[in-house]
Amino acid sequence: MRIDLLAGTAYNPAAMPSPAPTILVFDSGLGGLTVFSEVLKARPDARFVYAADDAAFPYGRLPEDVLVARVMTVMERLIGLHDPQLAVIACNTASTLVLPHLRRRFPIPFVGTVPAIKPAAEITRSGLVTVLATPGTVARDYTRGLVETYASGCRVNLVGSTRLAGHAEAELEGRPVPDEALRAELAPCFVEEGERRTDAVVLACTHYPLLLPRLRALAPWPVTWIDPAPAIARRVVQLLGRPVPGHEEGDDEAIAVFTSGKGLTPALRSALWQRGLPAATVEDMPL
Ligand code: DGL
């Protein structure tokens, strides 16, 4: 803890600098913004670095060994530059594969984002649950393990969408996606079996909640959409604690870092600004 000697001789907690941690929130692109918003609400005092590995987007198509190597390289650079106290891997496609490697290599806590299959199994009444994810996440042993451990009593429909994350990026960059394109990605999520039909859809890619109002509107029937972002923010608070009383306010030291910046349109800059990221930089790292 630093004490400001110029502030006076009396001990005055309000005059002490905020012990705000630096939190790194990482994704392949803009999906991690859905997690960032929740973590920002929980720790508005923190210094945030939001990092998007857009040079390698989408992660969902990368072979597993390539993805592990890529995330390790990018995290090495980001952790070296920003020295965070904690990192959130706001990406299911990466978390379901890379967390053990990251934890072995770096001495800081990592909070991952993995498909919310357990809560879905708890809330479904019909027993028909869909996990909507990237093709990478759907193929992971980790995901299959979650299904076996927590949802053996349900029929779990794993849907790997090749396009939805890109559609979410396009919307934020100011290129609207037509309803038909979203409907096509949604269609396999909705299953009817006799009297029963899907009643819970796990949003197992952080990009998808960016489209949630449209997904709700286009769904053939109402379902519970499960977004794990609030649970991730709670985990961050468990690990770092709450803001110190008197230091709850943010100091606007939030920055977005892109590894290519190829989609940094004025529309995206404005979306970032509205979400609490007033500054964006490029740390050029071609795949
Ligand atoms: N946002 C990422 C996830 O949660 C993945 C998108 C991608 O890069 O394919 O899985």
Coordinates of C-alpha atoms in Angstrom, one line a residue, residues 16-220:
M16 CA -5.1 7.5 0.1
P17 CA -4.7 6.3 -3.5
S18 CA -7.1 3.6 -4.5
P19 CA -5.7 0.1 -4.3
A20 CA -7.5 -0.6 -7.6
P21 CA -6.4 -3.8 -9.3
T22 CA -5.7 -4.1 -13.0
I23 CA -8.0 -6.7 -14.6
L24 CA -7.3 -8.1 -18.1
V25 CA -10.4 -9.3 -20.0
F26 CA -9.4 -11.3 -23.0
D27 CA -11.3 -12.7 -26.0
S28 CA -10.8 -13.5 -29.7
G29 CA -12.8 -10.4 -30.5
L30 CA -15.8 -8.4 -29.2
G31 CA -17.7 -11.2 -27.4
G32 CA -15.8 -10.6 -24.2
L33 CA -17.5 -7.2 -24.0
T34 CA -20.5 -9.1 -22.6
V35 CA -18.4 -10.3 -19.7
F36 CA -16.5 -7.0 -19.4
S37 CA -19.7 -5.1 -18.7
E38 CA -20.6 -7.4 -15.8
V39 CA -17.1 -7.3 -14.3
L40 CA -17.0 -3.5 -14.7
K41 CA -20.3 -3.3 -12.7
A42 CA -18.8 -5.5 -10.0
R43 CA -15.4 -3.7 -9.8
P44 CA -15.9 -0.2 -11.2
D45 CA -12.8 1.0 -9.4
A46 CA -10.5 -1.4 -11.3
R47 CA -8.2 -0.5 -14.2
F48 CA -9.4 -2.5 -17.1
V49 CA -7.6 -3.8 -20.2
Y50 CA -10.0 -5.3 -22.7
A51 CA -8.0 -7.3 -25.2
A52 CA -9.4 -8.7 -28.5
D53 CA -7.2 -11.0 -30.5
D54 CA -8.9 -9.9 -33.7
A55 CA -5.9 -10.9 -35.8
A56 CA -6.8 -14.5 -35.1
F57 CA -10.6 -14.2 -35.0
P58 CA -12.5 -16.5 -35.1
Y59 CA -11.0 -18.9 -32.7
G60 CA -13.8 -21.4 -33.3
R61 CA -12.1 -22.6 -36.5
L62 CA -8.6 -23.1 -35.2
P63 CA -7.1 -26.5 -34.6
E64 CA -6.5 -27.1 -30.8
D65 CA -2.7 -27.0 -30.9
V66 CA -2.7 -23.8 -32.9
L67 CA -5.1 -22.2 -30.5
V68 CA -3.1 -23.1 -27.4
A69 CA 0.1 -21.7 -28.9
R70 CA -1.7 -18.5 -30.1
V71 CA -3.3 -17.7 -26.7
M72 CA -0.1 -18.4 -24.8
T73 CA 1.8 -16.0 -27.1
V74 CA -0.7 -13.2 -26.9
M75 CA -1.1 -13.6 -23.2
E76 CA 2.6 -13.5 -22.7
R77 CA 2.7 -10.1 -24.5
L78 CA -0.4 -8.7 -22.7
I79 CA 0.6 -9.8 -19.2
G80 CA 4.1 -8.4 -19.8
L81 CA 2.8 -5.1 -20.9
H82 CA -0.1 -4.6 -18.4
D83 CA 0.9 -6.6 -15.3
P84 CA -2.7 -7.5 -14.4
Q85 CA -3.6 -8.9 -10.9
L86 CA -6.2 -11.1 -12.6
A87 CA -7.2 -12.2 -16.1
V88 CA -10.6 -13.2 -17.3
I89 CA -10.6 -15.5 -20.4
A90 CA -13.9 -14.3 -21.7
C91 CA -14.0 -16.9 -24.4
N92 CA -15.4 -20.4 -24.2
T93 CA -13.5 -21.6 -27.2
A94 CA -10.2 -20.7 -25.5
S95 CA -11.2 -21.5 -21.8
T96 CA -12.3 -25.1 -22.6
L97 CA -8.7 -25.7 -23.8
V98 CA -6.1 -23.3 -22.6
L99 CA -6.8 -22.6 -18.9
P100 CA -4.5 -25.4 -17.5
H101 CA -1.7 -24.1 -19.7
L102 CA -2.2 -20.5 -18.6
R103 CA -2.3 -21.5 -14.9
R104 CA 0.9 -23.4 -15.2
R105 CA 2.7 -20.6 -16.9
F106 CA 1.6 -17.4 -15.2
P107 CA 1.4 -16.7 -11.4
I108 CA -1.9 -14.7 -11.5
P109 CA -5.5 -16.1 -11.1
F110 CA -7.4 -16.8 -14.3
V111 CA -11.2 -16.8 -14.4
G112 CA -12.5 -18.8 -17.4
T113 CA -15.8 -18.9 -19.3
V114 CA -17.1 -22.4 -19.9
P115 CA -20.6 -23.6 -21.1
A116 CA -23.2 -23.1 -18.4
I117 CA -24.5 -26.7 -18.7
K118 CA -25.1 -27.2 -15.0
P119 CA -27.5 -24.3 -14.6
A120 CA -29.3 -25.3 -17.8
A121 CA -29.8 -28.8 -16.4
E122 CA -31.1 -27.4 -13.2
I123 CA -33.7 -25.1 -14.8
T124 CA -35.0 -27.1 -17.7
R125 CA -38.5 -28.6 -17.3
S126 CA -38.7 -30.4 -20.6
G127 CA -35.2 -32.0 -20.3
L128 CA -34.3 -30.7 -23.8
V129 CA -31.4 -28.3 -23.5
T130 CA -29.4 -26.7 -26.3
V131 CA -25.8 -25.5 -26.0
L132 CA -25.1 -22.9 -28.7
A133 CA -21.4 -22.5 -29.1
T134 CA -18.6 -22.3 -31.7
P135 CA -17.6 -25.5 -33.6
G136 CA -14.4 -25.6 -31.4
T137 CA -16.3 -25.5 -28.1
V138 CA -18.8 -28.2 -29.2
A139 CA -15.9 -30.5 -30.2
R140 CA -14.0 -30.2 -26.9
D141 CA -13.6 -33.1 -24.5
Y142 CA -14.1 -30.5 -21.7
T143 CA -17.7 -29.7 -23.0
R144 CA -18.6 -33.4 -23.4
G145 CA -17.3 -33.9 -19.8
L146 CA -19.7 -31.1 -18.5
V147 CA -22.6 -32.8 -20.3
E148 CA -21.8 -36.2 -18.7
T149 CA -21.2 -34.8 -15.3
Y150 CA -24.1 -32.3 -15.0
A151 CA -26.7 -33.1 -17.6
S152 CA -26.8 -36.9 -17.9
G153 CA -30.6 -36.7 -17.3
C154 CA -31.2 -34.3 -20.1
R155 CA -31.1 -34.5 -23.9
V156 CA -28.4 -32.0 -24.7
N157 CA -28.3 -30.7 -28.3
L158 CA -24.8 -29.3 -29.1
V159 CA -25.0 -26.7 -31.9
G160 CA -21.7 -25.4 -33.3
S161 CA -22.4 -22.2 -35.2
T162 CA -19.8 -21.2 -37.8
R163 CA -21.3 -17.7 -38.4
L164 CA -22.9 -16.3 -35.3
A165 CA -19.8 -14.8 -33.7
G166 CA -19.0 -13.1 -37.0
H167 CA -22.5 -11.7 -37.2
A168 CA -22.2 -10.3 -33.7
E169 CA -18.9 -8.6 -34.7
A170 CA -20.5 -7.2 -37.9
E171 CA -23.4 -5.6 -35.9
L172 CA -21.0 -3.8 -33.5
E173 CA -18.9 -2.7 -36.4
G174 CA -22.0 -1.0 -37.9
R175 CA -22.8 -3.7 -40.6
P176 CA -26.3 -4.9 -39.7
V177 CA -27.1 -8.6 -40.2
P178 CA -30.4 -9.5 -41.7
D179 CA -33.0 -11.5 -39.7
E180 CA -32.8 -14.4 -42.1
A181 CA -29.1 -14.9 -41.4
L182 CA -29.7 -15.1 -37.7
R183 CA -32.7 -17.3 -38.1
A184 CA -30.6 -19.8 -40.0
E185 CA -28.1 -20.1 -37.1
L186 CA -30.9 -20.4 -34.6
A187 CA -33.0 -23.0 -36.3
P188 CA -31.0 -26.1 -35.1
C189 CA -31.3 -24.9 -31.5
F190 CA -35.1 -25.5 -31.3
V191 CA -36.0 -29.2 -31.1
E192 CA -39.5 -30.7 -30.7
E193 CA -39.9 -34.3 -29.5
G194 CA -43.5 -35.3 -29.1
E195 CA -45.0 -33.1 -26.4
R196 CA -41.6 -31.8 -25.3
R197 CA -39.5 -29.0 -26.8
T198 CA -36.3 -27.1 -26.0
D199 CA -36.8 -24.7 -23.1
A200 CA -33.2 -23.7 -22.3
V201 CA -30.5 -22.4 -24.6
V202 CA -27.0 -22.0 -23.2
L203 CA -25.1 -19.1 -24.8
A204 CA -21.8 -20.8 -24.8
C205 CA -19.9 -18.2 -26.8
T206 CA -19.5 -14.8 -25.3
H207 CA -20.4 -13.2 -28.6
Y208 CA -23.9 -14.4 -28.6
P209 CA -25.4 -12.3 -25.8
L210 CA -24.5 -9.3 -27.9
L211 CA -27.3 -10.4 -30.2
L212 CA -29.7 -11.5 -27.4
P213 CA -32.6 -9.0 -28.1
R214 CA -32.6 -10.2 -31.7
L215 CA -32.3 -13.9 -30.9
R216 CA -35.2 -13.6 -28.5
A217 CA -37.3 -11.8 -31.1
L218 CA -36.5 -14.4 -33.8
A219 CA -36.9 -17.5 -31.6
P220 CA -39.8 -19.8 -32.8

